[in-house]
Tab-separated table of C-alpha atoms in Angstrom:
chain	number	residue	atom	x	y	z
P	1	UNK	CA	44.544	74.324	100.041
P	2	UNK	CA	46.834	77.314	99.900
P	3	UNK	CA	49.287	75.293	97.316
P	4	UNK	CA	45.857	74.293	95.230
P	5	UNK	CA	44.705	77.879	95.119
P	6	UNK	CA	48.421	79.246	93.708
P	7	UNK	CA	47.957	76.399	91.330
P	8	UNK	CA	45.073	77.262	90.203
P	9	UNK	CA	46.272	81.141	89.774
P	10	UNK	CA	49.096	80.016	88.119
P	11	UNK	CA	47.532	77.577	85.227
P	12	UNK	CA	44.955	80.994	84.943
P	13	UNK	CA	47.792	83.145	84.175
P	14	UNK	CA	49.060	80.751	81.364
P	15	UNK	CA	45.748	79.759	79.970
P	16	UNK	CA	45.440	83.906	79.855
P	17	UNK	CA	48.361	84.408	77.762
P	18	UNK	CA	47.936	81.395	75.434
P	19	UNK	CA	44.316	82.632	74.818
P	20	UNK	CA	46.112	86.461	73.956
P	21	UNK	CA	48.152	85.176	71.784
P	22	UNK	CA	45.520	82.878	70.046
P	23	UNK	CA	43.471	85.743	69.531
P	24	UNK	CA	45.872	87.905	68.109
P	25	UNK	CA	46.822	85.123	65.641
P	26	UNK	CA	43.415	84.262	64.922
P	27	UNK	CA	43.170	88.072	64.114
P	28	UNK	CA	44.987	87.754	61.009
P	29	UNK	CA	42.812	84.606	59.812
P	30	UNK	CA	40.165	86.973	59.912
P	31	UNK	CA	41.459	89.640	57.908
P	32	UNK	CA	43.079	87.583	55.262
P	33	UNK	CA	39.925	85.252	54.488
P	34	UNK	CA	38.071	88.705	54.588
P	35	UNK	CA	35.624	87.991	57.310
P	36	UNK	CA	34.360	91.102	58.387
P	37	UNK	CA	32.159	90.466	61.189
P	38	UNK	CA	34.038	87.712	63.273
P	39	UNK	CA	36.973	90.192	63.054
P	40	UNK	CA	35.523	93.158	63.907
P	41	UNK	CA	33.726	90.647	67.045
P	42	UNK	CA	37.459	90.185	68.286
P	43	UNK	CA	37.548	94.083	69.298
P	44	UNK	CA	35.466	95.574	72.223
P	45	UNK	CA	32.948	98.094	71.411
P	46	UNK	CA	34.459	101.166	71.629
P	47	UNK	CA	37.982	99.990	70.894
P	48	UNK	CA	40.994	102.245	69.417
P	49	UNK	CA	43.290	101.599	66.699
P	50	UNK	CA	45.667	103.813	66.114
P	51	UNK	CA	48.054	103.012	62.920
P	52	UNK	CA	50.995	105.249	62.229
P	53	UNK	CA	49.706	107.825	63.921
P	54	UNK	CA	46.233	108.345	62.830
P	55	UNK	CA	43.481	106.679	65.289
P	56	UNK	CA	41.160	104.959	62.225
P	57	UNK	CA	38.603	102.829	64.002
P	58	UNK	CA	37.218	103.311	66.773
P	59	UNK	CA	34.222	100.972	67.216
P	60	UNK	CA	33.342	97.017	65.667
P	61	UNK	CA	31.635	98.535	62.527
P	62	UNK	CA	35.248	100.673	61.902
P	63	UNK	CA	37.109	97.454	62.256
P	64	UNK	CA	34.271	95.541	59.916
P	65	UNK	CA	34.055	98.702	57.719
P	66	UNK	CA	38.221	98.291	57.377
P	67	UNK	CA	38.135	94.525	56.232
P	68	UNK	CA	35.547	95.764	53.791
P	69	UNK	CA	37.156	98.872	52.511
P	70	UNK	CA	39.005	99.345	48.790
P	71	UNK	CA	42.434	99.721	50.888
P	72	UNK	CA	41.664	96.170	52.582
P	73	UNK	CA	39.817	94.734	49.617
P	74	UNK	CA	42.719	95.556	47.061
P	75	UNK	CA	45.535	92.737	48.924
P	76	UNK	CA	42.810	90.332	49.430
P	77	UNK	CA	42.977	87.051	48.238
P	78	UNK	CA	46.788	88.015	47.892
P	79	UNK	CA	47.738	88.913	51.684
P	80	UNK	CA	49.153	86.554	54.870
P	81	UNK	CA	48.707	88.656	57.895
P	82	UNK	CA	51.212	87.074	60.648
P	83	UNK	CA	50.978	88.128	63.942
P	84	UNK	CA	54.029	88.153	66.357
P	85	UNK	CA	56.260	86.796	68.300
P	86	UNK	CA	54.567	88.801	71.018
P	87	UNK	CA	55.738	89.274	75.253
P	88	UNK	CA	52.235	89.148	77.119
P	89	UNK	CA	51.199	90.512	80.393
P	90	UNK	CA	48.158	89.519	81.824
P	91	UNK	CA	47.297	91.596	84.946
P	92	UNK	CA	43.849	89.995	86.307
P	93	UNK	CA	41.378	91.338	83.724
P	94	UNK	CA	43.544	93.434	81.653
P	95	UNK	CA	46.638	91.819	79.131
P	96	UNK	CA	48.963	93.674	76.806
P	97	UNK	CA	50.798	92.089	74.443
P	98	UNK	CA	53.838	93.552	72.270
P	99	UNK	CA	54.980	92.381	69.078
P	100	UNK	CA	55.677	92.297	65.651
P	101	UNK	CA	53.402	91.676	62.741
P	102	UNK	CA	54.155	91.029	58.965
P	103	UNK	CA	52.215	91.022	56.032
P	104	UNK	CA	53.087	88.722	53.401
P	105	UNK	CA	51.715	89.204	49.683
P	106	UNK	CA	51.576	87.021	46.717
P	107	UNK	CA	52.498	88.913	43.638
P	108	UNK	CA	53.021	87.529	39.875
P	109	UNK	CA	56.634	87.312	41.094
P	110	UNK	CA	56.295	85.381	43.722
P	111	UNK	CA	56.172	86.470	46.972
P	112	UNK	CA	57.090	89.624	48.630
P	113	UNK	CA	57.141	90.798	52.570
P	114	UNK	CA	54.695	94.165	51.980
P	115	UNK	CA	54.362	95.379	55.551
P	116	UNK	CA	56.792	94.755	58.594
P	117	UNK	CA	55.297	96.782	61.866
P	118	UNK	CA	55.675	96.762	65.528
P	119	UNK	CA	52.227	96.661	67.819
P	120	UNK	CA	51.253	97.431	71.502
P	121	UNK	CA	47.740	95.614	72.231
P	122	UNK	CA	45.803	96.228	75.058
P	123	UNK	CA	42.804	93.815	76.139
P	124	UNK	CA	40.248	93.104	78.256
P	125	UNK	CA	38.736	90.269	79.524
P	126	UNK	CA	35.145	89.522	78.203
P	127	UNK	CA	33.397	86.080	79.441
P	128	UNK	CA	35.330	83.117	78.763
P	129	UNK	CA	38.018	85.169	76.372
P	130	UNK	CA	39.409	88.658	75.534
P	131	UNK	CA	38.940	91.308	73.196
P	132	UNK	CA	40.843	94.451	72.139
P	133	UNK	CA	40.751	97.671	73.519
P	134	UNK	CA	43.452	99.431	71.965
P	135	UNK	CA	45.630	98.891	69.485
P	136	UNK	CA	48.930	100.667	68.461
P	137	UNK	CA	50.467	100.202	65.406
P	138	UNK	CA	53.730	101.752	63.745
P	139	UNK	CA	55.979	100.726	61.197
P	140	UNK	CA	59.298	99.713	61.764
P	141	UNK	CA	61.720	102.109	60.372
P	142	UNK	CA	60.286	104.809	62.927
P	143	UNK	CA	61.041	106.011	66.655
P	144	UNK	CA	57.663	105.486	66.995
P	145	UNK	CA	57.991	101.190	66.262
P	146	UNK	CA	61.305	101.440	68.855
P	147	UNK	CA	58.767	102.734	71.459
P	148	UNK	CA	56.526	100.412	71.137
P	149	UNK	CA	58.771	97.785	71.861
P	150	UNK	CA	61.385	99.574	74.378
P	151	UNK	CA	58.062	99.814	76.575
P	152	UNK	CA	57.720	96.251	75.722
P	153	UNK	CA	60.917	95.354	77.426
Q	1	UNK	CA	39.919	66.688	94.710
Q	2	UNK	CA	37.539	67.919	92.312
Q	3	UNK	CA	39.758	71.000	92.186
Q	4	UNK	CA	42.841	69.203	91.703
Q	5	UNK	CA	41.440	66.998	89.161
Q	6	UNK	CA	39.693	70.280	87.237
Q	7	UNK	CA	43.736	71.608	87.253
Q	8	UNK	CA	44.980	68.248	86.123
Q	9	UNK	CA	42.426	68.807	83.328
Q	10	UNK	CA	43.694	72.320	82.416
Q	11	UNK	CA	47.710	71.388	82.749
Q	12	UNK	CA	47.199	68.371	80.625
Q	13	UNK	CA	45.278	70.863	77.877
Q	14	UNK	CA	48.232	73.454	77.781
Q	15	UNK	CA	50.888	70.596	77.725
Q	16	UNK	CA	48.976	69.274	75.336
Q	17	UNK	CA	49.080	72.527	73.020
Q	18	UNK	CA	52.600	73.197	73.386
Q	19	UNK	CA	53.509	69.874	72.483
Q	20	UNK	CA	51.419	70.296	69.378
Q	21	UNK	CA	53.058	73.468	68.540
Q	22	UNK	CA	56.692	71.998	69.300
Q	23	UNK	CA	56.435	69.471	66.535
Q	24	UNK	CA	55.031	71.087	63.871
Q	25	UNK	CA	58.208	73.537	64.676
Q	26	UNK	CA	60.419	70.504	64.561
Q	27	UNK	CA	59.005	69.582	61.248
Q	28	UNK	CA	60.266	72.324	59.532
Q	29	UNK	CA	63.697	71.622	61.596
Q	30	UNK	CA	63.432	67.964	60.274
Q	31	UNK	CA	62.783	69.030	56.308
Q	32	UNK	CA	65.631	72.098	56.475
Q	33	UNK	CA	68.153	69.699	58.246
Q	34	UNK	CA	67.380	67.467	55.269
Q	35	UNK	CA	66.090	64.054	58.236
Q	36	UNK	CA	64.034	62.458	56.203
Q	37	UNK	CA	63.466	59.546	58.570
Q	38	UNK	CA	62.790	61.775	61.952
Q	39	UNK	CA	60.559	63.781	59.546
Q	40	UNK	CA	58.734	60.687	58.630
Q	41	UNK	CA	58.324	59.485	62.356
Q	42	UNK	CA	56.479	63.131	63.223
Q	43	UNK	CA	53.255	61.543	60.728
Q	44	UNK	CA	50.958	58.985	61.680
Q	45	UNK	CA	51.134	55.441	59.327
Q	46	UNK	CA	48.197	55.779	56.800
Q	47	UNK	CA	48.546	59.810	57.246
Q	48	UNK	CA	47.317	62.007	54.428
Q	49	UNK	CA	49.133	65.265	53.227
Q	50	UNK	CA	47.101	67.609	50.541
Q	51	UNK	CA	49.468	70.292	48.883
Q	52	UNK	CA	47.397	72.790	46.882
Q	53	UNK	CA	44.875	70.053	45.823
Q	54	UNK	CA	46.683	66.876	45.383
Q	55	UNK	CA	47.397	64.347	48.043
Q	56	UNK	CA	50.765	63.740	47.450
Q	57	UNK	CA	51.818	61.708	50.568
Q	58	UNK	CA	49.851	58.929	52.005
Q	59	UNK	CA	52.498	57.280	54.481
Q	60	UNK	CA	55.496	57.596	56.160
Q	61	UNK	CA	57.083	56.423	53.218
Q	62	UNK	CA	56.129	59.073	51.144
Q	63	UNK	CA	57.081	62.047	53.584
Q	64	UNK	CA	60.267	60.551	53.786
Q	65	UNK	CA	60.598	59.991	49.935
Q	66	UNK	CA	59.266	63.664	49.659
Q	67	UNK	CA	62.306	64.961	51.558
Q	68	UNK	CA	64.744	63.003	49.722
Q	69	UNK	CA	63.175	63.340	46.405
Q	70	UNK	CA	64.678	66.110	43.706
Q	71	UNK	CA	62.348	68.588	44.623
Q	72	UNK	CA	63.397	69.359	47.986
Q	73	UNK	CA	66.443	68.049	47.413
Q	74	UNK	CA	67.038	71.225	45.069
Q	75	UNK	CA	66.420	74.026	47.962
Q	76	UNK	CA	68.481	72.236	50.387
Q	77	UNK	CA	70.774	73.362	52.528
Q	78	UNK	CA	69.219	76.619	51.261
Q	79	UNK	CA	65.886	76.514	53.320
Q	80	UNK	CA	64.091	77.786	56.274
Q	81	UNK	CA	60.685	76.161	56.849
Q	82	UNK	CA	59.306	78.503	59.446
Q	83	UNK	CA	55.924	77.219	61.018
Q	84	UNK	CA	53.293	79.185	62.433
Q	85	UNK	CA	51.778	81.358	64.088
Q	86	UNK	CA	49.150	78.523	64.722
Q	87	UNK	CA	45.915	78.374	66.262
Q	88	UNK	CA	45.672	74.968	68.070
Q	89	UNK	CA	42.444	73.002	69.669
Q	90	UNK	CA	42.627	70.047	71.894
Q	91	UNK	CA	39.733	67.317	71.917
Q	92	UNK	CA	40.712	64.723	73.933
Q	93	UNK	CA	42.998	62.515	71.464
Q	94	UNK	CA	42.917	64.377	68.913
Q	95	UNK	CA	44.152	68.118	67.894
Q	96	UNK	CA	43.618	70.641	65.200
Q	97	UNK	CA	46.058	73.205	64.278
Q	98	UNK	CA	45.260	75.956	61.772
Q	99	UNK	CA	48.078	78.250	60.569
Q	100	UNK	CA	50.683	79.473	58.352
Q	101	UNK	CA	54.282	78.683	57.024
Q	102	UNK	CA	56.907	80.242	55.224
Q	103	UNK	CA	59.632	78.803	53.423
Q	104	UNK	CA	62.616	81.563	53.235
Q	105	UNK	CA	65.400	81.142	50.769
Q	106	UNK	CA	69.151	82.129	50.301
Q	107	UNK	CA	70.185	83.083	47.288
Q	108	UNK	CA	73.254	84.505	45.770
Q	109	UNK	CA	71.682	88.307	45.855
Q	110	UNK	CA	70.517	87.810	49.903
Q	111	UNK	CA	67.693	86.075	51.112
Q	112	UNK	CA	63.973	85.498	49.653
Q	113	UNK	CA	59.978	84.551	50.855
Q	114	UNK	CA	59.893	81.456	48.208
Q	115	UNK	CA	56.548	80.366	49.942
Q	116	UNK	CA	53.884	81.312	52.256
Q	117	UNK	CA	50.934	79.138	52.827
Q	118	UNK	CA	47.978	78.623	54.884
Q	119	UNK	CA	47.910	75.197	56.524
Q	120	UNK	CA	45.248	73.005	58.480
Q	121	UNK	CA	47.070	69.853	60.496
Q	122	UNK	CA	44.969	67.039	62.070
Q	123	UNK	CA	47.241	65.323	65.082
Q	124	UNK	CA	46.715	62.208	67.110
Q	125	UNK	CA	47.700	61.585	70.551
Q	126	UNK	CA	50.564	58.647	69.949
Q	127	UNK	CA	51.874	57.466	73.376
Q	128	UNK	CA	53.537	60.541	74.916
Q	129	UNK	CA	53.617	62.693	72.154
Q	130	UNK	CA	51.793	63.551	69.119
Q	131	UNK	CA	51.301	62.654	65.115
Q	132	UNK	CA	50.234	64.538	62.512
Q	133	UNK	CA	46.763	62.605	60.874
Q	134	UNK	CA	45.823	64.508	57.641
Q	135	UNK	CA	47.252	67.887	56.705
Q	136	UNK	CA	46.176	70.471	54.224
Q	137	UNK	CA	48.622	72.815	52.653
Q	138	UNK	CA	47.361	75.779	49.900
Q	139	UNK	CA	49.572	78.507	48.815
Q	140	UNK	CA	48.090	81.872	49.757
Q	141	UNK	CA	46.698	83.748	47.414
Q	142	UNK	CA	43.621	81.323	46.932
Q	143	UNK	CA	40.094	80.668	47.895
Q	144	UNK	CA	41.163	77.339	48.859
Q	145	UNK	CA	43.812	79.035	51.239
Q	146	UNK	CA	41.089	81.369	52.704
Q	147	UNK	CA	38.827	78.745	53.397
Q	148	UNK	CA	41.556	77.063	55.529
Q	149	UNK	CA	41.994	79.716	57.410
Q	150	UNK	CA	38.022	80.822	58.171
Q	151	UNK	CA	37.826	77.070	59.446
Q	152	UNK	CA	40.494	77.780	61.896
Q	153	UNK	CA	38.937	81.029	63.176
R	1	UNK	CA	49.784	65.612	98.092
R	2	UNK	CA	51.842	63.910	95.576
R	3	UNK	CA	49.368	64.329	92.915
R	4	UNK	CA	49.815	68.488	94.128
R	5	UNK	CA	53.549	68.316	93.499
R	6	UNK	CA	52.978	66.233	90.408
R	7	UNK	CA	51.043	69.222	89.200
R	8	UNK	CA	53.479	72.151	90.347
R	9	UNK	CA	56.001	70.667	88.903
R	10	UNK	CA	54.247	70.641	85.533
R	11	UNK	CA	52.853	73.931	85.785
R	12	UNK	CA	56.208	74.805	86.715
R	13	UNK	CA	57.962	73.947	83.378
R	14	UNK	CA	55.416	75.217	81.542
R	15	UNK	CA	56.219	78.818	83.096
R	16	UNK	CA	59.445	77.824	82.121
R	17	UNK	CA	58.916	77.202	78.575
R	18	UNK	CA	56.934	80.560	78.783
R	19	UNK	CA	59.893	82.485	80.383
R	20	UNK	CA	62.774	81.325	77.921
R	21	UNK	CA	60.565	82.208	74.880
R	22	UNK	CA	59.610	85.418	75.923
R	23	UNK	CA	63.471	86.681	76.898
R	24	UNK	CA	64.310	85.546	73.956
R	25	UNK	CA	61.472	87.690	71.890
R	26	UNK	CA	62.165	90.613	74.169
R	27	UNK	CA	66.018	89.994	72.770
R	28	UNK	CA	64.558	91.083	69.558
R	29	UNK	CA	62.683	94.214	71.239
R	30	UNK	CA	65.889	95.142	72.769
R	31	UNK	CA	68.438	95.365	69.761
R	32	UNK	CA	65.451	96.763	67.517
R	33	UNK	CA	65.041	99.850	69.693
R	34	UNK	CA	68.697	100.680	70.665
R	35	UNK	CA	68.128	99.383	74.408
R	36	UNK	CA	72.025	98.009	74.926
R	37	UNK	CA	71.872	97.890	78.598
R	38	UNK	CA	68.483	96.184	78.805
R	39	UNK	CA	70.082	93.494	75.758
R	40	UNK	CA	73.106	93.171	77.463
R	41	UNK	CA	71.162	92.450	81.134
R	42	UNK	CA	69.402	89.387	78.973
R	43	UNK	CA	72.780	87.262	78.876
R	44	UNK	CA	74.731	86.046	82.000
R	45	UNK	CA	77.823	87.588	83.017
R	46	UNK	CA	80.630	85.207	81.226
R	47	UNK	CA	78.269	84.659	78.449
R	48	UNK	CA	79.692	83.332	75.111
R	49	UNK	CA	77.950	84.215	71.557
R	50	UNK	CA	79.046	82.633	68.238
R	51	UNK	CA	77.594	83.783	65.110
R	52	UNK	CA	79.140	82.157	61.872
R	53	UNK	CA	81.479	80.914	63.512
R	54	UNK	CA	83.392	83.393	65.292
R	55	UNK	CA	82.571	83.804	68.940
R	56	UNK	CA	82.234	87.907	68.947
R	57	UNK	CA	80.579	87.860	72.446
R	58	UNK	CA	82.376	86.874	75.647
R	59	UNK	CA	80.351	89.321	78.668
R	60	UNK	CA	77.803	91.782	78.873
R	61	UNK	CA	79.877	94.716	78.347
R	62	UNK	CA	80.335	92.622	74.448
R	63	UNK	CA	76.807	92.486	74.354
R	64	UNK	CA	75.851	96.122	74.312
R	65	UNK	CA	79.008	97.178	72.585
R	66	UNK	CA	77.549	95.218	69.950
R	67	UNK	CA	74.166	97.049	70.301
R	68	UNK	CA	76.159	100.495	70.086
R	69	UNK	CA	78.476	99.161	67.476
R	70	UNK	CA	78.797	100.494	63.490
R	71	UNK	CA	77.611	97.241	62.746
R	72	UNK	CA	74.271	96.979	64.277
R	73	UNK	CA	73.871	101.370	64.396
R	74	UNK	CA	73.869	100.980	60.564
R	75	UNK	CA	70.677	98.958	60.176
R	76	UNK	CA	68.646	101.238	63.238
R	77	UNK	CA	65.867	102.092	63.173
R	78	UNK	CA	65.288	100.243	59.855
R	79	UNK	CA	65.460	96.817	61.485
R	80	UNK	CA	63.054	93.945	63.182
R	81	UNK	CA	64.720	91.287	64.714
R	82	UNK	CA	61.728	88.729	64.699
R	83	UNK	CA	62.524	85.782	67.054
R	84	UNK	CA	61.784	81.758	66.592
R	85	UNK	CA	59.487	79.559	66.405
R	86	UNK	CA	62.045	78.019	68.852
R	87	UNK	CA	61.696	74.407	70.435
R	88	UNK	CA	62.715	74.672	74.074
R	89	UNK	CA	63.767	71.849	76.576
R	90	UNK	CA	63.814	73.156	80.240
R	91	UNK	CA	65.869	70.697	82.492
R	92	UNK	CA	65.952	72.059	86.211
R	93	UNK	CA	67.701	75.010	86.083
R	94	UNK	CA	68.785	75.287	82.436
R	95	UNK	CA	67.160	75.304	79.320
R	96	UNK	CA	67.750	74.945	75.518
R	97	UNK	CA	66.141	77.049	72.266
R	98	UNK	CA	66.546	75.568	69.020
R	99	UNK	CA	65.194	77.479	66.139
R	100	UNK	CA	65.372	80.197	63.762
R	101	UNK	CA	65.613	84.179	63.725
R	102	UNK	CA	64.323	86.658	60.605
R	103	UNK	CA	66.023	90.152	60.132
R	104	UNK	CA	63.687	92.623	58.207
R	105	UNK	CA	64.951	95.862	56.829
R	106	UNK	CA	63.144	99.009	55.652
R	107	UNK	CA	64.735	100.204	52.479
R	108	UNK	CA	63.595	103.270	50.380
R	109	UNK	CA	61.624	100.431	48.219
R	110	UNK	CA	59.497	98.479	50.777
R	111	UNK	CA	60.633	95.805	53.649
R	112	UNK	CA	62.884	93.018	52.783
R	113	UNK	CA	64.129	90.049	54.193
R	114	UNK	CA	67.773	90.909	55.291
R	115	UNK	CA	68.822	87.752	57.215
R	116	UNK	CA	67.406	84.096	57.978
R	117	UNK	CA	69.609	81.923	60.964
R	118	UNK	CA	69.351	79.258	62.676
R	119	UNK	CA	70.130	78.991	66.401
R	120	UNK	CA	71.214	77.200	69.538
R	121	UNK	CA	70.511	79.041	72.555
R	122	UNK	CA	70.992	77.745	76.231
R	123	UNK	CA	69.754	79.442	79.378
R	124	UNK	CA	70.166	79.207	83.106
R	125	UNK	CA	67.908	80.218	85.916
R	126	UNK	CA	68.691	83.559	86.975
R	127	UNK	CA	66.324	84.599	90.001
R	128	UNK	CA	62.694	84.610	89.117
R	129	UNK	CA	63.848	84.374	85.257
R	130	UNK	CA	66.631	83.331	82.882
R	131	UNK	CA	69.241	84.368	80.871
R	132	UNK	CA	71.184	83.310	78.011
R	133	UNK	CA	74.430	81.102	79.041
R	134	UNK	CA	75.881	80.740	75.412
R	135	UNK	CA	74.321	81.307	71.561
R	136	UNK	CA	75.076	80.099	68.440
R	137	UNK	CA	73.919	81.475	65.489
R	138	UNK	CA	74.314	80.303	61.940
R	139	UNK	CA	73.390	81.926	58.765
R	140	UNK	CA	70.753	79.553	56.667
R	141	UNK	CA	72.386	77.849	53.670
R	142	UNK	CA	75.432	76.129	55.297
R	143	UNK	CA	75.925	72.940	56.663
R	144	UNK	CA	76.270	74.429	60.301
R	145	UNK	CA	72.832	75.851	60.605
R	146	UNK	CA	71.690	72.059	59.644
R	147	UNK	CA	73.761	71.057	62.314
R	148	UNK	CA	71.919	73.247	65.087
R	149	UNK	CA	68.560	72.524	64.114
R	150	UNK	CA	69.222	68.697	63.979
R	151	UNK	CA	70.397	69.086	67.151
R	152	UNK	CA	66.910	70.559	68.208
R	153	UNK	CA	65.166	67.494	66.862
């Protein structure tokens, strides 16, 4: 019974991490086929996202109110947003993931890499899946993006 | 033995995913490495492949004939197919996977994005392993490409 | 009971697969934010590391001279070194990664892609984790990355 039950703790912790990661990914489907709602339903009410510095959103009508802004609106149908590879920790109901993320953009030219950034994620469980609590986002080029991912380490 | 059936359940799911994930990464290991044949053998007989609108492959025959025909015959050994991130769901036999890929380029200048796309790939359980069904490819930058991803969210 | 160790064993790899992935993405992490003790702690003691054909790496103490090296100093804190998709095999207590690695820069005029490789990577159990026995790494665009990643299928 005792080998079932670490099992069963053990499949949890995977399951956990594959359903981070799913999320995360499934993040930039939402932004990039500019669905404002089901995006801004991936974040927990009262979430923080901080990007280079400045905290932008903090609730689901910020992150729906993003998708749906000029800034957002002006890549879109042009933009791939690809999310990681990210390390995830899940610690019962709490997970953060670190990682990169890329934007991709389709240009007359071609194609052209139009954001490159490094991300801390923190999340929260929330019935059968997770949501996101805070969000960190820098740039790479900064001391800011090595942070991010030396506390990742 | 409810339990340990319930975990069976589970472990079979997340094998299941991975091994999803695994070959669609080997495909783009099987088109770079110019294997037409071990390409071929990743898609089901009678499989259908849609690239930005026209179903170019219907068999085994024609994914091999794709990767030895002129067109990718002209970016080899030049290419990176990079799949993914992907989101993946498991029903039993079958397996959707919704997600992007890049094709990266070197050139004489450096290195390039020559494509990224939006893909939705339809897999069959095939003894241990799996096959891809039907697949839908759309360069991003379209409706067509956003609607492939919404479905996936 | 055997069905129990059937199971463990399973859920067992899959932590496997999990660990060997994420070391690996952490590799990036490490080199991206000037960490050369933490890279260097990622390989085993005796380690060998190839890249174009030249095996620059023969211990740790080559490992995070690298990291503190003219070479790699030149491209911080302007660099991402994004990691896979990889296809891993875990047999007992080793493990192989076949797949690719993506070098972004920051320049004065955006992001750019500054290298695309292919790679061979093989692990051994090292307590609780793993860590990376030898490495070969191959620019894209030469008949030795083709090799690797056929090796992978």
């Amino acid at each position: 019974m005792a080998r079932v039950d670490d099992l069963a703790r053990r499949v949890q912790r995977l399951e956990d991490e594959r359903a981070v990661v799913d999320l995360l990914t499934r993040y930039g489907f939402g932004v990039d086929s500019d669905e404002a709602d089901a995006t801004a339903a991936m974040y927990a009410e009262g979430c923080t996202v901080e990007v280079d510095g400045t905290t932008s959103m903090r609730s689901r009508d910020d992150v729906a109110a993003m998708v749906r802004g000029p800034g957002h609106q002006s890549i879109l149908p042009r933009c791939a947003h690809q999310m990681g590879p990210f390390s995830v920790r899940v610690d019962g109901d709490t997970a953060t993931a670190t990682g990169y993320g890329r934007v991709y953009l389709r240009t007359d030219a071609g194609f052209e890499v139009w954001r490159v950034s490094a991300g801390r994620w923190e999340l929260r469980r929330r019935g059968e899946g997770w949501e996101v609590a805070h969000r960190w986002t820098r740039s790479i080029g900064t001391a800011d993006a090595q942070r991010l991912l030396r506390d990742g380490l």
